[in-house]
PDB file of C-alpha atoms and ligand atoms in Angstrom:
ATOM      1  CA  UNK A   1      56.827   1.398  55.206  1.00  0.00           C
ATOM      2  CA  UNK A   2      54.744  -1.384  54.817  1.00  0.00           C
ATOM      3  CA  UNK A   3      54.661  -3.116  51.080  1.00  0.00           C
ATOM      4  CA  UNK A   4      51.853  -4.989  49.890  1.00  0.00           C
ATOM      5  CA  UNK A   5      52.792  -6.829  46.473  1.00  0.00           C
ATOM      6  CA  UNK A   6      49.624  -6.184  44.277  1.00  0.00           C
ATOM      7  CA  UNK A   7      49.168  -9.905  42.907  1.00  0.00           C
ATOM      8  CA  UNK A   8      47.344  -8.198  39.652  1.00  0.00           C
ATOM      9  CA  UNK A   9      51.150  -8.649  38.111  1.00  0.00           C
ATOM     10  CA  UNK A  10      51.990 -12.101  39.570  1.00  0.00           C
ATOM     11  CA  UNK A  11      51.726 -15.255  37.210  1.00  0.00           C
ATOM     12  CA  UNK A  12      47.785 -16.220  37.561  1.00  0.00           C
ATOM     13  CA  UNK A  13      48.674 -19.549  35.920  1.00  0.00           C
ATOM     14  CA  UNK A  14      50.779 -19.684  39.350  1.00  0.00           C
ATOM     15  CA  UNK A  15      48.600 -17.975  42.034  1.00  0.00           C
ATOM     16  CA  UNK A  16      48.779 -19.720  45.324  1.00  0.00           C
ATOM     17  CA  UNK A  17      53.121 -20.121  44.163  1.00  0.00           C
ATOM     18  CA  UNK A  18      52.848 -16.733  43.272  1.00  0.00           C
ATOM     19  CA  UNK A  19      51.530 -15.866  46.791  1.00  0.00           C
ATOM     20  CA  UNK A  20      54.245 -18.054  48.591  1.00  0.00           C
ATOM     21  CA  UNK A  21      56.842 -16.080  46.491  1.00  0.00           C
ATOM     22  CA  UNK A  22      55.516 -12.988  47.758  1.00  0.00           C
ATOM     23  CA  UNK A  23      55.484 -13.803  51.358  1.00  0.00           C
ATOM     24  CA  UNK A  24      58.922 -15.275  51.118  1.00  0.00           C
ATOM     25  CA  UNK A  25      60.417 -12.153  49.408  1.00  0.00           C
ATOM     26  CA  UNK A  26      59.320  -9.858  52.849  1.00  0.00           C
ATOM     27  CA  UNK A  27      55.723  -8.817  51.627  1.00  0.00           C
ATOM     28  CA  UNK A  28      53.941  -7.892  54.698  1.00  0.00           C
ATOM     29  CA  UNK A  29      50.579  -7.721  53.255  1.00  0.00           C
ATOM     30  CA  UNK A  30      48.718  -9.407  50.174  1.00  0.00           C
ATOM     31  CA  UNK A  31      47.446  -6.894  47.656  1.00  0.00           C
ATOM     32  CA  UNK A  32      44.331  -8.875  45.565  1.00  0.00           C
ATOM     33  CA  UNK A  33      42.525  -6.974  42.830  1.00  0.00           C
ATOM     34  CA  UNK A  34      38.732  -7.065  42.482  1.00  0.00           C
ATOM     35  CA  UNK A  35      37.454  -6.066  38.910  1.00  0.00           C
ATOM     36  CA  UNK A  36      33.629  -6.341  37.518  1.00  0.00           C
ATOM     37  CA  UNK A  37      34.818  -5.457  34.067  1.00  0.00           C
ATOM     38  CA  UNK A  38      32.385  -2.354  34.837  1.00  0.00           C
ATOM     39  CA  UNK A  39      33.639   0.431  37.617  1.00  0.00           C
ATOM     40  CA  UNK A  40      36.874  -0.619  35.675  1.00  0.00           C
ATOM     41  CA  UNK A  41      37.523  -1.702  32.098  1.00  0.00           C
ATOM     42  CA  UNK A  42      39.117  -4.621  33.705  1.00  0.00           C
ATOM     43  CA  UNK A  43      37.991  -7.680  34.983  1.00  0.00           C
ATOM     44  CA  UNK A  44      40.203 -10.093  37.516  1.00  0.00           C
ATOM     45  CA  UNK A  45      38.838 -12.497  40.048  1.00  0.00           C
ATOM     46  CA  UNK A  46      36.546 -12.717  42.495  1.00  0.00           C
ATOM     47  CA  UNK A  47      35.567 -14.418  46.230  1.00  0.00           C
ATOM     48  CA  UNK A  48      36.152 -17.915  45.345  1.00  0.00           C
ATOM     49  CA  UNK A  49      39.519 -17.482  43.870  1.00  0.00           C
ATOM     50  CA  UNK A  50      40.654 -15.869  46.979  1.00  0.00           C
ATOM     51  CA  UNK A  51      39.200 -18.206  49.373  1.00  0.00           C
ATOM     52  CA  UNK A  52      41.171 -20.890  47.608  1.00  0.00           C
ATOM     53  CA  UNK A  53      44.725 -18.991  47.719  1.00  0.00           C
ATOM     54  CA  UNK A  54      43.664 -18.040  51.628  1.00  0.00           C
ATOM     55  CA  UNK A  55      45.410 -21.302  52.561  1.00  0.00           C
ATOM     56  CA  UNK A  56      48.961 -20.017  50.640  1.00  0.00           C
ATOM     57  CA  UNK A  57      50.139 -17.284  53.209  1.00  0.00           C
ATOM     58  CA  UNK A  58      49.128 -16.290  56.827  1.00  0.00           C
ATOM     59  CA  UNK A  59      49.858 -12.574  55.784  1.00  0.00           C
ATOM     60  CA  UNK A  60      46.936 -10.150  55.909  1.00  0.00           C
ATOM     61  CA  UNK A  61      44.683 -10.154  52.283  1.00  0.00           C
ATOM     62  CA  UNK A  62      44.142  -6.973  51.551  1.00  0.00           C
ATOM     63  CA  UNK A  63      41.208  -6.801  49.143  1.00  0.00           C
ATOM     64  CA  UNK A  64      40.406  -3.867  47.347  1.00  0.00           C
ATOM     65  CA  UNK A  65      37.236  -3.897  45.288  1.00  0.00           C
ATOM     66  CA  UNK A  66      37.070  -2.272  42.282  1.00  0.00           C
ATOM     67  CA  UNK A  67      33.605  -2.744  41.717  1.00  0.00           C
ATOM     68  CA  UNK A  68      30.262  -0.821  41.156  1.00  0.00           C
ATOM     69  CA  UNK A  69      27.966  -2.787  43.955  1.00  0.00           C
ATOM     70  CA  UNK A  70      30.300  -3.723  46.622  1.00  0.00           C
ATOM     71  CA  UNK A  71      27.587  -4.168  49.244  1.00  0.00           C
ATOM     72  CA  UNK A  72      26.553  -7.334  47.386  1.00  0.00           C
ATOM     73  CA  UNK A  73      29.642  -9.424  47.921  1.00  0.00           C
ATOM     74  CA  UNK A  74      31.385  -8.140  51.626  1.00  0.00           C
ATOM     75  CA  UNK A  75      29.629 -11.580  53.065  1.00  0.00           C
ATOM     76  CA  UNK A  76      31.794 -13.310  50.707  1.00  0.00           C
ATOM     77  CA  UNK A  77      34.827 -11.682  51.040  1.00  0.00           C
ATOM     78  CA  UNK A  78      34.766 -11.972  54.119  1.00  0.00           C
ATOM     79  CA  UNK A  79      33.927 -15.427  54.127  1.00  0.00           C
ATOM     80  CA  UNK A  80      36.491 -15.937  51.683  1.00  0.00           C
ATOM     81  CA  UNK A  81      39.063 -14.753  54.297  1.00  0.00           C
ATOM     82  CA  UNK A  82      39.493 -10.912  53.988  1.00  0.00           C
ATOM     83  CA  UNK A  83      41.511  -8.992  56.123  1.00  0.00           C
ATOM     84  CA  UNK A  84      40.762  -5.753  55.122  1.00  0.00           C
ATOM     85  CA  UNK A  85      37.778  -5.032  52.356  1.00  0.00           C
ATOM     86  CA  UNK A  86      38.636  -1.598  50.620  1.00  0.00           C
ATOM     87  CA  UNK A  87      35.773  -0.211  48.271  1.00  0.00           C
ATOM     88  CA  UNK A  88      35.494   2.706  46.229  1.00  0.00           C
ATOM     89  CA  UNK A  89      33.283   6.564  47.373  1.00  0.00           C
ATOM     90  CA  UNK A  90      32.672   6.401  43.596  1.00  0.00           C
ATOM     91  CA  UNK A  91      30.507   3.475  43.697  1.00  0.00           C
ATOM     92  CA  UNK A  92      26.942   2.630  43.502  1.00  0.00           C
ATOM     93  CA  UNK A  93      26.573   1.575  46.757  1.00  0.00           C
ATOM     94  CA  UNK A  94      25.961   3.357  49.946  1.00  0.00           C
ATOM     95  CA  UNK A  95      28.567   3.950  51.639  1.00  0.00           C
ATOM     96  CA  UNK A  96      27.760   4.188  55.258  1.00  0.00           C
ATOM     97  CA  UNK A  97      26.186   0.995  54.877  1.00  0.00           C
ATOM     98  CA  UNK A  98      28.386  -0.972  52.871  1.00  0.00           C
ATOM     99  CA  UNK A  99      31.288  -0.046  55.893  1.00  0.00           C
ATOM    100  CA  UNK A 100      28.572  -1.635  58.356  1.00  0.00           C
ATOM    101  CA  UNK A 101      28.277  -4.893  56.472  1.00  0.00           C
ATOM    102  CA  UNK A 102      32.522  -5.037  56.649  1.00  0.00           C
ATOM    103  CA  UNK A 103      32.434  -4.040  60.857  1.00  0.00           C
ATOM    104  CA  UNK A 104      29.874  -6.800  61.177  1.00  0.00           C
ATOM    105  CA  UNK A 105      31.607  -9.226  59.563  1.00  0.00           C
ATOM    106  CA  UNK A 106      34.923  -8.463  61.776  1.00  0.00           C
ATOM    107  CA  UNK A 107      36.791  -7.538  59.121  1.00  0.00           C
ATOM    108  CA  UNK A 108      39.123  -4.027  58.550  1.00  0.00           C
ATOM    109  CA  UNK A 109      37.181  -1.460  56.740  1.00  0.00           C
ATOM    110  CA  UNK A 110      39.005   1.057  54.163  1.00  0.00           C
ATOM    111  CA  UNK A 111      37.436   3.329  51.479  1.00  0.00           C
ATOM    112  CA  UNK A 112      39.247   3.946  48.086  1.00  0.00           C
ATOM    113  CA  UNK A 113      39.608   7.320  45.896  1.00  0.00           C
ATOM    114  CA  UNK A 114      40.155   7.425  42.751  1.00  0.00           C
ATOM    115  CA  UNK A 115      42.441  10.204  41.314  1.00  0.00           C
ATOM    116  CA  UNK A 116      40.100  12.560  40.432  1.00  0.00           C
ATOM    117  CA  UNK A 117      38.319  12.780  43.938  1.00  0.00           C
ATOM    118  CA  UNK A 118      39.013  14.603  46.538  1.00  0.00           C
ATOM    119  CA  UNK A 119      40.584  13.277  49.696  1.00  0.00           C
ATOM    120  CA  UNK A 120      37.468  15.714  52.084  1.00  0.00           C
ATOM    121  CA  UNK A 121      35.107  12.673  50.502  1.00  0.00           C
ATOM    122  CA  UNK A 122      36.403  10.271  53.405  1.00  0.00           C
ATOM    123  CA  UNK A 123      36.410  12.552  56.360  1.00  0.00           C
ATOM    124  CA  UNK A 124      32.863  11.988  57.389  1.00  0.00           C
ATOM    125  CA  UNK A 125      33.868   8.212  57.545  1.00  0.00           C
ATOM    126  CA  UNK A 126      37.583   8.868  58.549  1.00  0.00           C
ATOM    127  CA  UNK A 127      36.661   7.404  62.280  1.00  0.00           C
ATOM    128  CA  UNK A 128      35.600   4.217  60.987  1.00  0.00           C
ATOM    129  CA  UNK A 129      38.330   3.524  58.859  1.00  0.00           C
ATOM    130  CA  UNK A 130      41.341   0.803  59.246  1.00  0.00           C
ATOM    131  CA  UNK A 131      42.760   2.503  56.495  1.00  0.00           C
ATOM    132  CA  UNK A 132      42.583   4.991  53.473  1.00  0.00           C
ATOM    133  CA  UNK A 133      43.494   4.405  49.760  1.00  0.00           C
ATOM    134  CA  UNK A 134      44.545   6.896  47.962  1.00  0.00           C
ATOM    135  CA  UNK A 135      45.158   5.738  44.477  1.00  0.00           C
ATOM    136  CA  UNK A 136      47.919   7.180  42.406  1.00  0.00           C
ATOM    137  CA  UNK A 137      46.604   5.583  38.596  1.00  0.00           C
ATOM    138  CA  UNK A 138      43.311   5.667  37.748  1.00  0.00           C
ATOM    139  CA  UNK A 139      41.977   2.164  38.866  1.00  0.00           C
ATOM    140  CA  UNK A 140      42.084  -0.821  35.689  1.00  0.00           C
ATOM    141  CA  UNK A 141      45.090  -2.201  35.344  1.00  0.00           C
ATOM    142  CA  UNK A 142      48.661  -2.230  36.466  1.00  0.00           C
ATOM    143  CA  UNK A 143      52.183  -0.913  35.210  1.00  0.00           C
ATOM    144  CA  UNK A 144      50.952   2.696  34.631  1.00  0.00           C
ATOM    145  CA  UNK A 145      53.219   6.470  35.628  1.00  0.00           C
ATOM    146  CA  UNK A 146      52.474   6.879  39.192  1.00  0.00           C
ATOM    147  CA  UNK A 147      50.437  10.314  39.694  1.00  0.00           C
ATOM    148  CA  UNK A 148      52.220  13.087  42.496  1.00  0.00           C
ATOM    149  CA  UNK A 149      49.883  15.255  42.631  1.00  0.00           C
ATOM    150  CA  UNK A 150      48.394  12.464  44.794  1.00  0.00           C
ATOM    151  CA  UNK A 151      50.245  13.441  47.539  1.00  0.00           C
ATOM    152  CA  UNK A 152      48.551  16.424  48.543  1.00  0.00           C
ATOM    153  CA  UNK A 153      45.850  14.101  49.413  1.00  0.00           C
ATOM    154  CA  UNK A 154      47.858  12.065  51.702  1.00  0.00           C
ATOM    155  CA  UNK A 155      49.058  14.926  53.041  1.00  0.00           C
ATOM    156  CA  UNK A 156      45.576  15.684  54.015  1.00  0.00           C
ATOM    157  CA  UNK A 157      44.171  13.113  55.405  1.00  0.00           C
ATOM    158  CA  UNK A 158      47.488  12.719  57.516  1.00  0.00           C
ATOM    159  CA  UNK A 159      46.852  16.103  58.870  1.00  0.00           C
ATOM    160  CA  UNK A 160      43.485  15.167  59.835  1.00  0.00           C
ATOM    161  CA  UNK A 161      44.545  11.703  61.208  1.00  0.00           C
ATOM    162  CA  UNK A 162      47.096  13.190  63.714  1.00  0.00           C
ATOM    163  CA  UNK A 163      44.576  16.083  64.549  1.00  0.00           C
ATOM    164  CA  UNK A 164      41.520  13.450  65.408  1.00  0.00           C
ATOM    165  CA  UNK A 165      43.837  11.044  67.451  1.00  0.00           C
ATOM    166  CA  UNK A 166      43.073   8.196  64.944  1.00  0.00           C
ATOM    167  CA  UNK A 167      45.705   5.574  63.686  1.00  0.00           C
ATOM    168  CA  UNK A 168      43.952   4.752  60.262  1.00  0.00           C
ATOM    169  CA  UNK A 169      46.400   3.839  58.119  1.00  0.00           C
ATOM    170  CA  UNK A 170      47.207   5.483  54.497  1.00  0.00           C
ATOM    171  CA  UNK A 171      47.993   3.447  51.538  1.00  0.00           C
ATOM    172  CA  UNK A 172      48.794   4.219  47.956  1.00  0.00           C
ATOM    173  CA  UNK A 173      48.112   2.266  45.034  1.00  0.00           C
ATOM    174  CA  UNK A 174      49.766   2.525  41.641  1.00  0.00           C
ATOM    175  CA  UNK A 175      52.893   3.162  40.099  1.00  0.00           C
ATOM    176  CA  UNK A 176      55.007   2.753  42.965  1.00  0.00           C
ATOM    177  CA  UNK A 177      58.848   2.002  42.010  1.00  0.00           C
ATOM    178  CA  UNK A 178      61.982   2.894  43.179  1.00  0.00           C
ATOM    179  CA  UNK A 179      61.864   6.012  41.859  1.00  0.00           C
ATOM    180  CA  UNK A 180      58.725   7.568  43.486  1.00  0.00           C
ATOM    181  CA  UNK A 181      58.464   5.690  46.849  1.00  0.00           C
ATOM    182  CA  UNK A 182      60.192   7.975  48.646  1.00  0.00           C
ATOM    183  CA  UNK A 183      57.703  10.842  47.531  1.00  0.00           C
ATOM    184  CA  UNK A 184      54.964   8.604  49.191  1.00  0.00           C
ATOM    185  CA  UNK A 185      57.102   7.804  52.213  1.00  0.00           C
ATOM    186  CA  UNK A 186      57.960  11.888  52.687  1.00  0.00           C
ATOM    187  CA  UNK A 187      54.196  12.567  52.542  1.00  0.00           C
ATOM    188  CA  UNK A 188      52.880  10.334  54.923  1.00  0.00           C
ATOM    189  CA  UNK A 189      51.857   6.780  53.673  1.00  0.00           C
ATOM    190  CA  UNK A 190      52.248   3.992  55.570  1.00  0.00           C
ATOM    191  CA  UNK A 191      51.359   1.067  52.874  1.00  0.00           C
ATOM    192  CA  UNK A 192      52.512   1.143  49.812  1.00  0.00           C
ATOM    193  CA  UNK A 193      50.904  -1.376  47.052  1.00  0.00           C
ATOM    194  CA  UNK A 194      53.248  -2.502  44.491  1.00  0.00           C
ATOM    195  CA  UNK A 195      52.564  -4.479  41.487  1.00  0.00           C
ATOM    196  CA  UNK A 196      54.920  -4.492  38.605  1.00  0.00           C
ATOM    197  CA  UNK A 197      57.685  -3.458  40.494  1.00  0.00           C
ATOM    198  CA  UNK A 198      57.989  -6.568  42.696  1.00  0.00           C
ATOM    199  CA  UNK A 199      56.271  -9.358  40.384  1.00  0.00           C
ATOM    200  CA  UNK A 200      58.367  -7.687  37.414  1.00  0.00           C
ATOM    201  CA  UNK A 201      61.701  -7.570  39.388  1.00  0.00           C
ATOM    202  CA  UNK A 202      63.815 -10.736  38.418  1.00  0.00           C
ATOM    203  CA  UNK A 203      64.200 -10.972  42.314  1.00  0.00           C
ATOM    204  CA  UNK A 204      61.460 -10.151  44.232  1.00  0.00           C
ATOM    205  CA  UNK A 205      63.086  -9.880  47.622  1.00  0.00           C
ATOM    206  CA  UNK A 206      65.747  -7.923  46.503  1.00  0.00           C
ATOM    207  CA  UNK A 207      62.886  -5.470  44.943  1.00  0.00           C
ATOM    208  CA  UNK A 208      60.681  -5.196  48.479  1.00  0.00           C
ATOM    209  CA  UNK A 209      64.700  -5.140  50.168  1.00  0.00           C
ATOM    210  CA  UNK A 210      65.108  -1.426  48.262  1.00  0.00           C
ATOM    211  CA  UNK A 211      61.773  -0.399  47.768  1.00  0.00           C
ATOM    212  CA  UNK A 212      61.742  -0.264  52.384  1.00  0.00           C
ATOM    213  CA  UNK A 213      65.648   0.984  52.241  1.00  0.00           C
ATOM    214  CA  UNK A 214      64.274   3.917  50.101  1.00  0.00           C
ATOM    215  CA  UNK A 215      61.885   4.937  52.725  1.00  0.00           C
ATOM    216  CA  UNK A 216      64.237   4.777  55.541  1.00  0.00           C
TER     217      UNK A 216
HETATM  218  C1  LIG B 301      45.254  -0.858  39.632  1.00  0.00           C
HETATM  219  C2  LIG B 301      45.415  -1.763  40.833  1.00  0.00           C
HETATM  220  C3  LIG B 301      46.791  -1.798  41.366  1.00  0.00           C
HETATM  221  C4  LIG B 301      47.827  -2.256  40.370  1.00  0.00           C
HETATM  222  C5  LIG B 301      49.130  -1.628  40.702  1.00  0.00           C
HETATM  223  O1  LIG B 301      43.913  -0.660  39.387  1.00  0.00           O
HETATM  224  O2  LIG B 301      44.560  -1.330  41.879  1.00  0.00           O
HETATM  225  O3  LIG B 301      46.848  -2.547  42.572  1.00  0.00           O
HETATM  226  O4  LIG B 301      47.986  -3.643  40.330  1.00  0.00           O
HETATM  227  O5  LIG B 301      50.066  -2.023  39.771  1.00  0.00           O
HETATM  228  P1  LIG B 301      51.443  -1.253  39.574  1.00  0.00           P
HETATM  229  O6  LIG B 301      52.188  -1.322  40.893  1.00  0.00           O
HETATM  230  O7  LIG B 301      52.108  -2.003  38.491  1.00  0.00           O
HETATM  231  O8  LIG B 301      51.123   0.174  39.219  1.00  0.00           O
HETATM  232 ZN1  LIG B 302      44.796  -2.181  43.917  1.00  0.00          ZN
END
């Protein structure tokens, strides 16, 4: 199991030390939260924050936009130094599109669901994709109940992963803790995005340490 520490909990007053923290505690990839304040009642930071914390960590940034025009902005993601740019199917952009503007740019395309979508929404696209997200909250904010009835989606799209030959990559988002991991893990993710449970943790390695044990 991969775990990439959603920064949405970390110390903003701290970022780029909050980053270092992360990648020192065993975080394989950097989870950075995208909010417009109007696909989500939420609003975080945007391209030119995360171009300045690119310099913190040489771990992948894993950028998932939660955002109602993501077309507009994969130019400067990507510029910004995106790994992988995940948008939403519930947005207003297209979607076959918006994935072009991401392959162009070199970077890792992935399409987000939120909870009340179903997982079929992606297979037309499921060839394209570096990865799924499956989100187990609904998107907004962190420190929520994760969601199991999730899993039949990742079950899914696992299914049809193994059956098309593919090695897209599943993540979940939301509410993962020690005591729901290993439901992801037993249905088939292979990233795991964890927020309050690492930044929260008064030691953060220790946290990422059992939150991989548990998956074992
Ligand atoms: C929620 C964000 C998540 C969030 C997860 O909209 O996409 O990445 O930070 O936080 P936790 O792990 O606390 O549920
Ligand atoms: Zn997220």
């Amino acid at each position: 199991m991969l775990i990439a520490p959603s920064l949405l909990s970390c110390d903003f007053a701290r970022f780029a030390d909050e980053i270092v923290r992360a990648d020192k505690a065993g975080a394989d990839i950097m989870h950075l939260d995208v909010m417009d304040g109007h696909f989500v009642p939420n609003l975080t930071f945007g391209a030119p924050v995360i171009k300045k914390l690119r310099k913190a960590t040489s771990k992948p940034f894993d950028v998932h936009l939660m955002i109602s025009e993501p077309h507009r902005y994969i130019g400067d993601f990507a510029d910004a130094g995106a790994d992988i740019i995940s948008f939403h199917t519930e947005c207003d952009s297209d979607i076959d599109s918006t994935l072009s503007l991401i392959e162009e740019r070199g970077v890792k395309p992935a399409l987000a669901i939120k909870p009340g979508t179903p997982a079929e929404v992606v297979l037309p696209y499921l060839d394209r994709l570096y990865m799924v997200l499956v989100m187990t909250v609904e998107p907004g904010f962190g420190g929520q109940s994760f969601m199991p009835d999730m899993m039949s989606k990742v079950e899914l799209l696992r299914r049809e992963i193994t059956a098309r030959g593919l090695d897209t990559l599943i993540e979940v988002d939301g509410g993962i803790a020690v005591s729901t991991i290993s439901t992801a893990a037993k249905a088939g993710v292979d990233i795991c995005v964890a927020g309050t449970a690492v930044f929260g943790a008064p030691d953060a390695k220790e946290a990422i340490d059992k939150l991989k044990e548990l998956c074992r």
